[in-house]
mmCIF file of C-alpha atoms in Angstrom:
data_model
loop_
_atom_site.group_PDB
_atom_site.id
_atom_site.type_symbol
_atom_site.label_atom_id
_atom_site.label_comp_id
_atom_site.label_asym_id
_atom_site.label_seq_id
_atom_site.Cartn_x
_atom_site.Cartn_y
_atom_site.Cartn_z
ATOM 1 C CA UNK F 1 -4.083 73.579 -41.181
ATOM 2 C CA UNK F 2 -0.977 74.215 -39.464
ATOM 3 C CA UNK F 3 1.633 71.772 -37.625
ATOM 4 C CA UNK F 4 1.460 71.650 -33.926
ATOM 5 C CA UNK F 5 5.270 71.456 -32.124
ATOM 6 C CA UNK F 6 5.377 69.196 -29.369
ATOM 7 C CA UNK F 7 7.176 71.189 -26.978
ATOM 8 C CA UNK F 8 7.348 67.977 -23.942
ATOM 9 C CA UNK F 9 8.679 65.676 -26.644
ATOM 10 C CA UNK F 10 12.039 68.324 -27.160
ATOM 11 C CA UNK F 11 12.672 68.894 -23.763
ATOM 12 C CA UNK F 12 12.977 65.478 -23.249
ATOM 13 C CA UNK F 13 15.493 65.050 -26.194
ATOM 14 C CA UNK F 14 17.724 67.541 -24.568
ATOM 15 C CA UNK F 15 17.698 66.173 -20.987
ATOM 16 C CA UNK F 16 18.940 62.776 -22.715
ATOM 17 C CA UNK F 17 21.715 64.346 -24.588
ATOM 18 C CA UNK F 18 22.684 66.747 -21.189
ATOM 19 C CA UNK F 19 22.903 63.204 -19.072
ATOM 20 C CA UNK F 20 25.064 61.410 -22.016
ATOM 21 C CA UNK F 21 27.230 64.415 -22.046
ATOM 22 C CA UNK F 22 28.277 64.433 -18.770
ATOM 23 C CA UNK F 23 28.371 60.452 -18.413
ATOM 24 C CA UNK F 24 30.554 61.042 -21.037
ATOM 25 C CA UNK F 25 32.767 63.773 -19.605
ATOM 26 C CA UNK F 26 33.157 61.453 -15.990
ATOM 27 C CA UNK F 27 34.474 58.360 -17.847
ATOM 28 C CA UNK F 28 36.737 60.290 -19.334
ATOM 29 C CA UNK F 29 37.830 62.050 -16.054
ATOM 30 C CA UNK F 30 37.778 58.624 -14.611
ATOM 31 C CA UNK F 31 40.382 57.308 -17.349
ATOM 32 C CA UNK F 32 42.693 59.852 -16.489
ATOM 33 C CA UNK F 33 43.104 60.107 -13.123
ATOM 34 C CA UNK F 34 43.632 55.978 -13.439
ATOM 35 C CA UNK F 35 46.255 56.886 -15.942
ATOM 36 C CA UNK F 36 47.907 59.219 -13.473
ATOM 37 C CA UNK F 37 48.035 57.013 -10.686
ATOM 38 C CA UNK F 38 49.587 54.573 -11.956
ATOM 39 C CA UNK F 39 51.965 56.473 -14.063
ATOM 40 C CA UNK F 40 53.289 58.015 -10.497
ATOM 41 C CA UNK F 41 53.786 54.357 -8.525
ATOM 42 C CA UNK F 42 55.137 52.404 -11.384
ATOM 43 C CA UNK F 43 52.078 49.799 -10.885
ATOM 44 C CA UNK F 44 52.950 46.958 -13.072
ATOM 45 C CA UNK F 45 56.323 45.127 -11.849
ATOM 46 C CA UNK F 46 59.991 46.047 -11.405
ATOM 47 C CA UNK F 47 59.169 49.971 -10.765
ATOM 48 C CA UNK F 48 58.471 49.684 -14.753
ATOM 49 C CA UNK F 49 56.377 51.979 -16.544
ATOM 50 C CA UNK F 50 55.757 55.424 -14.672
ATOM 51 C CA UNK F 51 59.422 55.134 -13.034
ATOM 52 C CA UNK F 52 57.827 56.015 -9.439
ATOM 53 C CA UNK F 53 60.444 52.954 -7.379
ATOM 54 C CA UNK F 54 57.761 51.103 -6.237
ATOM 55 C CA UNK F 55 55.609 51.916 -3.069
ATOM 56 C CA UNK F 56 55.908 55.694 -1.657
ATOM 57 C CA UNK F 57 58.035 55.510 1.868
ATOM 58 C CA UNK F 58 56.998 56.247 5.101
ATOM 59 C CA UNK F 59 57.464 59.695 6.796
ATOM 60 C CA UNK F 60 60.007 59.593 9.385
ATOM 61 C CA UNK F 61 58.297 60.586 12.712
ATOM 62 C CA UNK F 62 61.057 59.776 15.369
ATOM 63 C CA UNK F 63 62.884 62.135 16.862
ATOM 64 C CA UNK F 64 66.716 61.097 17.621
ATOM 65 C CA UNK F 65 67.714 59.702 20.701
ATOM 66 C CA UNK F 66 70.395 61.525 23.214
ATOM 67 C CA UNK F 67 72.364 59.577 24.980
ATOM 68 C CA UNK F 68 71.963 61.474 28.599
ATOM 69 C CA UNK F 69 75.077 59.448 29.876
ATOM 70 C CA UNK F 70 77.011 61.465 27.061
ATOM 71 C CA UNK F 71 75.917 65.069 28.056
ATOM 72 C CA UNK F 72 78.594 66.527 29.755
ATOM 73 C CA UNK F 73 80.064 70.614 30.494
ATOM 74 C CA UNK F 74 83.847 70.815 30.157
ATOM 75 C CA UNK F 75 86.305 73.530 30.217
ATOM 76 C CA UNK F 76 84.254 75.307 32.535
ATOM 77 C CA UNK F 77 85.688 78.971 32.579
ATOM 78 C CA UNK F 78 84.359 81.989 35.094
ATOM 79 C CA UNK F 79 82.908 83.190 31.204
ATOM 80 C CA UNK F 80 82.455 79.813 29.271
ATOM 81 C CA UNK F 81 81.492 76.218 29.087
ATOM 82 C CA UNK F 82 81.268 73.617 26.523
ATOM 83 C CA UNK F 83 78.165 71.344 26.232
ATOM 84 C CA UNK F 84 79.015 68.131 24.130
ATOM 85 C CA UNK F 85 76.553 64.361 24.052
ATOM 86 C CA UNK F 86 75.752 62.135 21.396
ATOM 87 C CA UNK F 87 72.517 60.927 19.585
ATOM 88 C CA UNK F 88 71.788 57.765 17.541
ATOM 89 C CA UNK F 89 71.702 59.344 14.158
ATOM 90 C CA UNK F 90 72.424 62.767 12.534
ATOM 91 C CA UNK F 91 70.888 65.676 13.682
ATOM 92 C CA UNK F 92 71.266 69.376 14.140
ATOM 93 C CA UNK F 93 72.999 70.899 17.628
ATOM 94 C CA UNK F 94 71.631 73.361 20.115
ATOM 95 C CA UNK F 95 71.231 74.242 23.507
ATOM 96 C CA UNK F 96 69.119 75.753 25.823
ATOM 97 C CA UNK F 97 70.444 77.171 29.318
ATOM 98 C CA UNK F 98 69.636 79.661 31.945
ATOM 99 C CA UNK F 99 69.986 82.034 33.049
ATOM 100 C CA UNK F 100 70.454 82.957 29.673
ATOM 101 C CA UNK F 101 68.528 81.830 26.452
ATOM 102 C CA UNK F 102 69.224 79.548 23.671
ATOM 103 C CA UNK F 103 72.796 78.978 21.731
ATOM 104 C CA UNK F 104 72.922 79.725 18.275
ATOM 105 C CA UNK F 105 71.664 76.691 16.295
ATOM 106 C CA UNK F 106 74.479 74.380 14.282
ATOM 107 C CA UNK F 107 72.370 72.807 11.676
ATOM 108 C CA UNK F 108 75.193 70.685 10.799
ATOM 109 C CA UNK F 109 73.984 66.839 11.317
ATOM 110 C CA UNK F 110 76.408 65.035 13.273
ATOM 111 C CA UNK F 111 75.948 62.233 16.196
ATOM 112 C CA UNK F 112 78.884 63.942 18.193
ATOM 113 C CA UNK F 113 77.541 67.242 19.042
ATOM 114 C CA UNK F 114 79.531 70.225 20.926
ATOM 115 C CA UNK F 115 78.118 74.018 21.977
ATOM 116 C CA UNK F 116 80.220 76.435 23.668
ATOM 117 C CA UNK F 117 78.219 79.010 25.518
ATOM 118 C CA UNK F 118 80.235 82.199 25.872
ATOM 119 C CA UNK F 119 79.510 85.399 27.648
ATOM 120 C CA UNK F 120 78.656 83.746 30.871
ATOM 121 C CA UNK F 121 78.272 85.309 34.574
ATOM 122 C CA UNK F 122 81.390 84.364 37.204
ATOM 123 C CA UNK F 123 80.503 82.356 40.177
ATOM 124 C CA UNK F 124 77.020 81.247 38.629
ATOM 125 C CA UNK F 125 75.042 78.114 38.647
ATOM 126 C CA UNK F 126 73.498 77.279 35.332
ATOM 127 C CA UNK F 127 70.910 74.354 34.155
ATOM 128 C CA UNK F 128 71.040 73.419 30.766
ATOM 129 C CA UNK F 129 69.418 70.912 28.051
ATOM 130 C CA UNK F 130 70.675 69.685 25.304
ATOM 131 C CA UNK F 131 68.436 69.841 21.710
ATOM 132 C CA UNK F 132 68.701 67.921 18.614
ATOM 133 C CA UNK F 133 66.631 67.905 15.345
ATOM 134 C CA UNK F 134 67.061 64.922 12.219
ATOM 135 C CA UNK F 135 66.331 65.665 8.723
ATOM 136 C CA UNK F 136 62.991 64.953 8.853
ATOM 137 C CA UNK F 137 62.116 68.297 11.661
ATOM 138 C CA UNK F 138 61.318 65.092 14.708
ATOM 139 C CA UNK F 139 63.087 67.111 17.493
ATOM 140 C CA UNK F 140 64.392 65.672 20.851
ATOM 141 C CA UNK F 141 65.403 67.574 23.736
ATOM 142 C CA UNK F 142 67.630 66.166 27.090
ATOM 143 C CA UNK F 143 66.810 65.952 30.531
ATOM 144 C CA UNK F 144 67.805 69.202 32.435
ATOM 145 C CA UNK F 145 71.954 69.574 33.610
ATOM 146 C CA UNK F 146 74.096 71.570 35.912
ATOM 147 C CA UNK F 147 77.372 73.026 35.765
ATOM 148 C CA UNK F 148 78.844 76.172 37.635
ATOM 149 C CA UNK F 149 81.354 79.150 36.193
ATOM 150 C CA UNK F 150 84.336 79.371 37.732
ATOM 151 C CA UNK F 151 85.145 82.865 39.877
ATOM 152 C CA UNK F 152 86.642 85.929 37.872
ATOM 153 C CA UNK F 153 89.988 85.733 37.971
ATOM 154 C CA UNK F 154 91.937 88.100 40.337
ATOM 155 C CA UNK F 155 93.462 90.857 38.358
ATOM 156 C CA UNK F 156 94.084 93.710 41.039
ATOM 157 C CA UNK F 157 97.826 94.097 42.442
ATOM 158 C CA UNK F 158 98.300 94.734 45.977
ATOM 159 C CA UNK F 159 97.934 97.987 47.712
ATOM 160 C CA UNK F 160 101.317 98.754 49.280
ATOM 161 C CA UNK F 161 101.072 101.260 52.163
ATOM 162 C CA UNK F 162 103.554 102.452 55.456
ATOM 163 C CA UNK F 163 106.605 102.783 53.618
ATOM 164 C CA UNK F 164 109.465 103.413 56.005
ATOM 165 C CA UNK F 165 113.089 102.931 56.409
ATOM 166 C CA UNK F 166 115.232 102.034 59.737
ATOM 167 C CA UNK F 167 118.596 101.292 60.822
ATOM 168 C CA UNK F 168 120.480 103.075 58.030
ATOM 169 C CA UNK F 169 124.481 102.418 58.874
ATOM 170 C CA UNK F 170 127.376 103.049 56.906
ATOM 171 C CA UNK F 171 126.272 100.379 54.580
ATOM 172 C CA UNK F 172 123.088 98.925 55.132
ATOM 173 C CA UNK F 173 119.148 99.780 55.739
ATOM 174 C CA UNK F 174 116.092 98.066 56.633
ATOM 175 C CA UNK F 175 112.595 98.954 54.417
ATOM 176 C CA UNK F 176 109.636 97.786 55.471
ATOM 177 C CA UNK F 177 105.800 98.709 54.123
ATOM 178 C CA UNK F 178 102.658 96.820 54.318
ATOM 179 C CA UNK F 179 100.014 95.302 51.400
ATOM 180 C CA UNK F 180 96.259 94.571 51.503
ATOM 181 C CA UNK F 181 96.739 90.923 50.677
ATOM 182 C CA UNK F 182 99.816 88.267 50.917
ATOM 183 C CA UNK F 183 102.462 89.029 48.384
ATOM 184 C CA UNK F 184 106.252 88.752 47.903
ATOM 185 C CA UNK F 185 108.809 91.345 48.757
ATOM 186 C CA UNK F 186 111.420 93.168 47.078
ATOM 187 C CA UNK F 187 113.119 96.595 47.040
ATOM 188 C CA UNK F 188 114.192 97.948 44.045
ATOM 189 C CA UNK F 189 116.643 100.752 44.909
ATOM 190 C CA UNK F 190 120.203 102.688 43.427
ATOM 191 C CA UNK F 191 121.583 105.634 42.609
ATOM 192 C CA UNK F 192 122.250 106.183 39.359
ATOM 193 C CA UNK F 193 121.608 102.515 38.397
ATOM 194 C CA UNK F 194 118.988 100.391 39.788
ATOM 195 C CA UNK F 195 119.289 97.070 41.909
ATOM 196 C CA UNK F 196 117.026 94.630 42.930
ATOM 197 C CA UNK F 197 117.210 92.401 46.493
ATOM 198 C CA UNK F 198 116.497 89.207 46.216
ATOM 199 C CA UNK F 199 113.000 88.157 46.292
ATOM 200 C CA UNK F 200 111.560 86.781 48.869
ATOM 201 C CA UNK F 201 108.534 84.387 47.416
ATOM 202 C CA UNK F 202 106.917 84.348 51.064
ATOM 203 C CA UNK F 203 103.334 85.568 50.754
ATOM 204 C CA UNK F 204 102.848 88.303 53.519
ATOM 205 C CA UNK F 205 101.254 91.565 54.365
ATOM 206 C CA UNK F 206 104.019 92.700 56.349
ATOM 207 C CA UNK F 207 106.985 92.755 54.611
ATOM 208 C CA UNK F 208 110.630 93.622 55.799
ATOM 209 C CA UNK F 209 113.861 93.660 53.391
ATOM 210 C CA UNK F 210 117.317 94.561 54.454
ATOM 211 C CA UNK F 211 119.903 96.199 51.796
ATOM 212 C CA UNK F 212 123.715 95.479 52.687
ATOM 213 C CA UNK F 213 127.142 96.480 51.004
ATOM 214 C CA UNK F 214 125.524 99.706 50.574
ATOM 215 C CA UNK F 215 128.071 102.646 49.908
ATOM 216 C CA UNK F 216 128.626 104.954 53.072
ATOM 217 C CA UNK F 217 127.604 108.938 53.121
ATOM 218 C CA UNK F 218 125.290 108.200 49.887
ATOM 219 C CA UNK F 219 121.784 108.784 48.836
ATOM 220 C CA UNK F 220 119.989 106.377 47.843
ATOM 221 C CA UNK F 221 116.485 106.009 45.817
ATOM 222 C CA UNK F 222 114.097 103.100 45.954
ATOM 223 C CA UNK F 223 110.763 101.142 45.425
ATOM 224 C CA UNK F 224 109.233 98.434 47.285
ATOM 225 C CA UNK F 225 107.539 95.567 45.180
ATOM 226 C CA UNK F 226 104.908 93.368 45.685
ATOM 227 C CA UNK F 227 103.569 90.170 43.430
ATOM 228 C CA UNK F 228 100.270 88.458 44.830
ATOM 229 C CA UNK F 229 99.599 85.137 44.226
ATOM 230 C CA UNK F 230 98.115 86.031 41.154
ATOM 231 C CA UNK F 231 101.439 86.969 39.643
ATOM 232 C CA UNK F 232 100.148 91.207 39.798
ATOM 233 C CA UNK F 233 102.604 93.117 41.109
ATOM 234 C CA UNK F 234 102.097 96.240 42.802
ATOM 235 C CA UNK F 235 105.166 99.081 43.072
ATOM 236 C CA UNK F 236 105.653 101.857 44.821
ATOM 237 C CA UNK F 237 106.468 105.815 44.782
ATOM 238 C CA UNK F 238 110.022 106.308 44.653
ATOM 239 C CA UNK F 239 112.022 106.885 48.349
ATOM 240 C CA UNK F 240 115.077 107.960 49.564
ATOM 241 C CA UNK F 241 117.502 107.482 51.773
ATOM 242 C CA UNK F 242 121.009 108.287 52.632
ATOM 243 C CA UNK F 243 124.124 106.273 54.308
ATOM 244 C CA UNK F 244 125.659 107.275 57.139
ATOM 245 C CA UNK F 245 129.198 108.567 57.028
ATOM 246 C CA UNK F 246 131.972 105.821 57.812
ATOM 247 C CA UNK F 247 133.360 105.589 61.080
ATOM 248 C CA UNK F 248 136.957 106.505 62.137
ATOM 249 C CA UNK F 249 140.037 103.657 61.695
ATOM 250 C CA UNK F 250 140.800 103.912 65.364
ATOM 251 C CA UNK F 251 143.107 100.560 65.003
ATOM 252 C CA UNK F 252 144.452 102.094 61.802
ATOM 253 C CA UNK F 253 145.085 105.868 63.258
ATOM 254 C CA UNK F 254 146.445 103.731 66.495
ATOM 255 C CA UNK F 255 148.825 101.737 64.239
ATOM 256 C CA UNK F 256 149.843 105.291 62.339
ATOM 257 C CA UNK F 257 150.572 107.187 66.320
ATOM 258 C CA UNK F 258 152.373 104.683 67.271
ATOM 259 C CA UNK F 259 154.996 104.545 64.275
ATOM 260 C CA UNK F 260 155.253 108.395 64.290
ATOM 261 C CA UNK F 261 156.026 107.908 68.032
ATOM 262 C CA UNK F 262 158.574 104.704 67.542
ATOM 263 C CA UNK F 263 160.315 106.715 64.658
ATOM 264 C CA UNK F 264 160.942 109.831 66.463
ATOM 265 C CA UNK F 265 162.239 107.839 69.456
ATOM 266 C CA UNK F 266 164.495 106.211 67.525
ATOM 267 C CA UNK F 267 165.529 109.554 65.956
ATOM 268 C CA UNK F 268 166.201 110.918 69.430
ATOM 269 C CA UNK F 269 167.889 107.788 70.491
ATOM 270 C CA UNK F 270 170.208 108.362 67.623
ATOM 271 C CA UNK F 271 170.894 112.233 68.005
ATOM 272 C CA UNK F 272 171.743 111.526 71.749
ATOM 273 C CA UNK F 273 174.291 108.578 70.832
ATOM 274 C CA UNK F 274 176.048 111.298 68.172
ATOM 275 C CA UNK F 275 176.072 113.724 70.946
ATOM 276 C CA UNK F 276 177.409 111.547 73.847
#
């Protein structure tokens, strides 16, 4: 007669080695990760051990403080400003403004912090805030500013018009012309060589200059000049001009009658006397 398996009895045998297995195989995961843990702290006194420096540090999650008594915009240009303010520890610099955009970012950590903003529009008003990020990424941002851009400077000269010239004598003239704005005047004039009258600084838009010890029957060519206040100077076409002849000695010619006359009296006198 044959043996009979008990099939129940091994399928209980093999449940009870499965569930030792993996009571096993937790212990020993158990183990480790202990291991690991305190391997990474340095558990156990005086950072020994695992080398970890005792207990991990807190993440830094304040953002630096600006000082908004510190945020200021000097050397304010028609084009330009700079931003500058401080913060309580070292962080990155940046600023925000418009019209406009953002400046480029400075990720240099300072406490002293200073953005010049180029490229700007004359005769604007801008708002601004300053921006400033730590090493830990906590970013702070001002309250919002004001500055305004200076007007474009003046770079156009005068426009000199009406050139004319009166009471030409022997040895003098009068120029006059006219400008668009106030400006200085001066007459630049010669004839083979140039001269230059003095200049008068007066800012005017009508402008008179008379030329003395001028040479008589001679043509003369000149310019008028004009500065404005913003040092351009405007100058015109060339001119001319010409002396008048100089008048007749009549004292001298007088003088010269009169001798002939004396002299040939006296030569008279003198043949009469030889004669009488």
């Amino acid at each position: 007669m044959g043996k009979v398996k008990r099939i129940g009895s091994n399928k209980k045998t093999l449940a009870a080695l499965a569930t030792a297995f993996l009571v096993l195989v937790l212990v020993v995961i158990g183990f480790a990760s202990q291991e690991t843990t305190s391997a990474g702290y340095g558990y156990g006194g005086d950072g020994g051990g695992g080398g970890g420096g005792g207990e991990p540090q807190p993440v830094d999650t304040t953002p630096p403080v600006i000082s908004e008594a510190s945020i200021s915009a000097s050397a304010v240009t028609s084009t330009s400003a700079t931003i500058s303010w401080t913060t309580d520890e070292p962080s990155t610099s940046q600023v925000e403004y418009w019209p406009g955009s953002l400046s480029a970012l400075d990720t240099t950590l300072v406490t002293t912090h200073s953005v010049t903003l180029n490229n700007l529009i004359p005769e604007t008003n801008y708002r601004y805030r300053a921006m400033s990020m730590d090493a830990d990424g906590n970013l702070t941002v001002s309250e919002e500013h004001t500055f305004s851009t200076l007007s474009a400077p003046d770079t156009t000269p005068p426009v000199i018009s009406a050139v004319s010239v009166s009471d030409v004598t022997s040895d003098g003239a009068t120029i006059s012309w006219t400008t668009d704005e106030p400006s200085t005047s001066q007459v630049e004039y010669g004839v083979t060589t140039s001269s230059l009258s003095p200049l008068n600084a007066t800012m005017v838009t009508s402008h008179t200059v008379i030329l003395t010890d001028l040479s008589s029957d001679t043509t003369y060519n000149f310019k008028v000049r004009s500065n404005d206040a913003s040092g351009n100077l405007a100058v015109s076409d060339e001119y001319i001009f010409t002396t008048l002849a100089a008048p007749a000695n009549w004292a001298f010619i007088g003088g010269i009658i009169g001798a002939v006359v004396a002299a040939g009296g006296l030569a008279w006198y003198l043949w009469w006397r030889r004669r009488g």
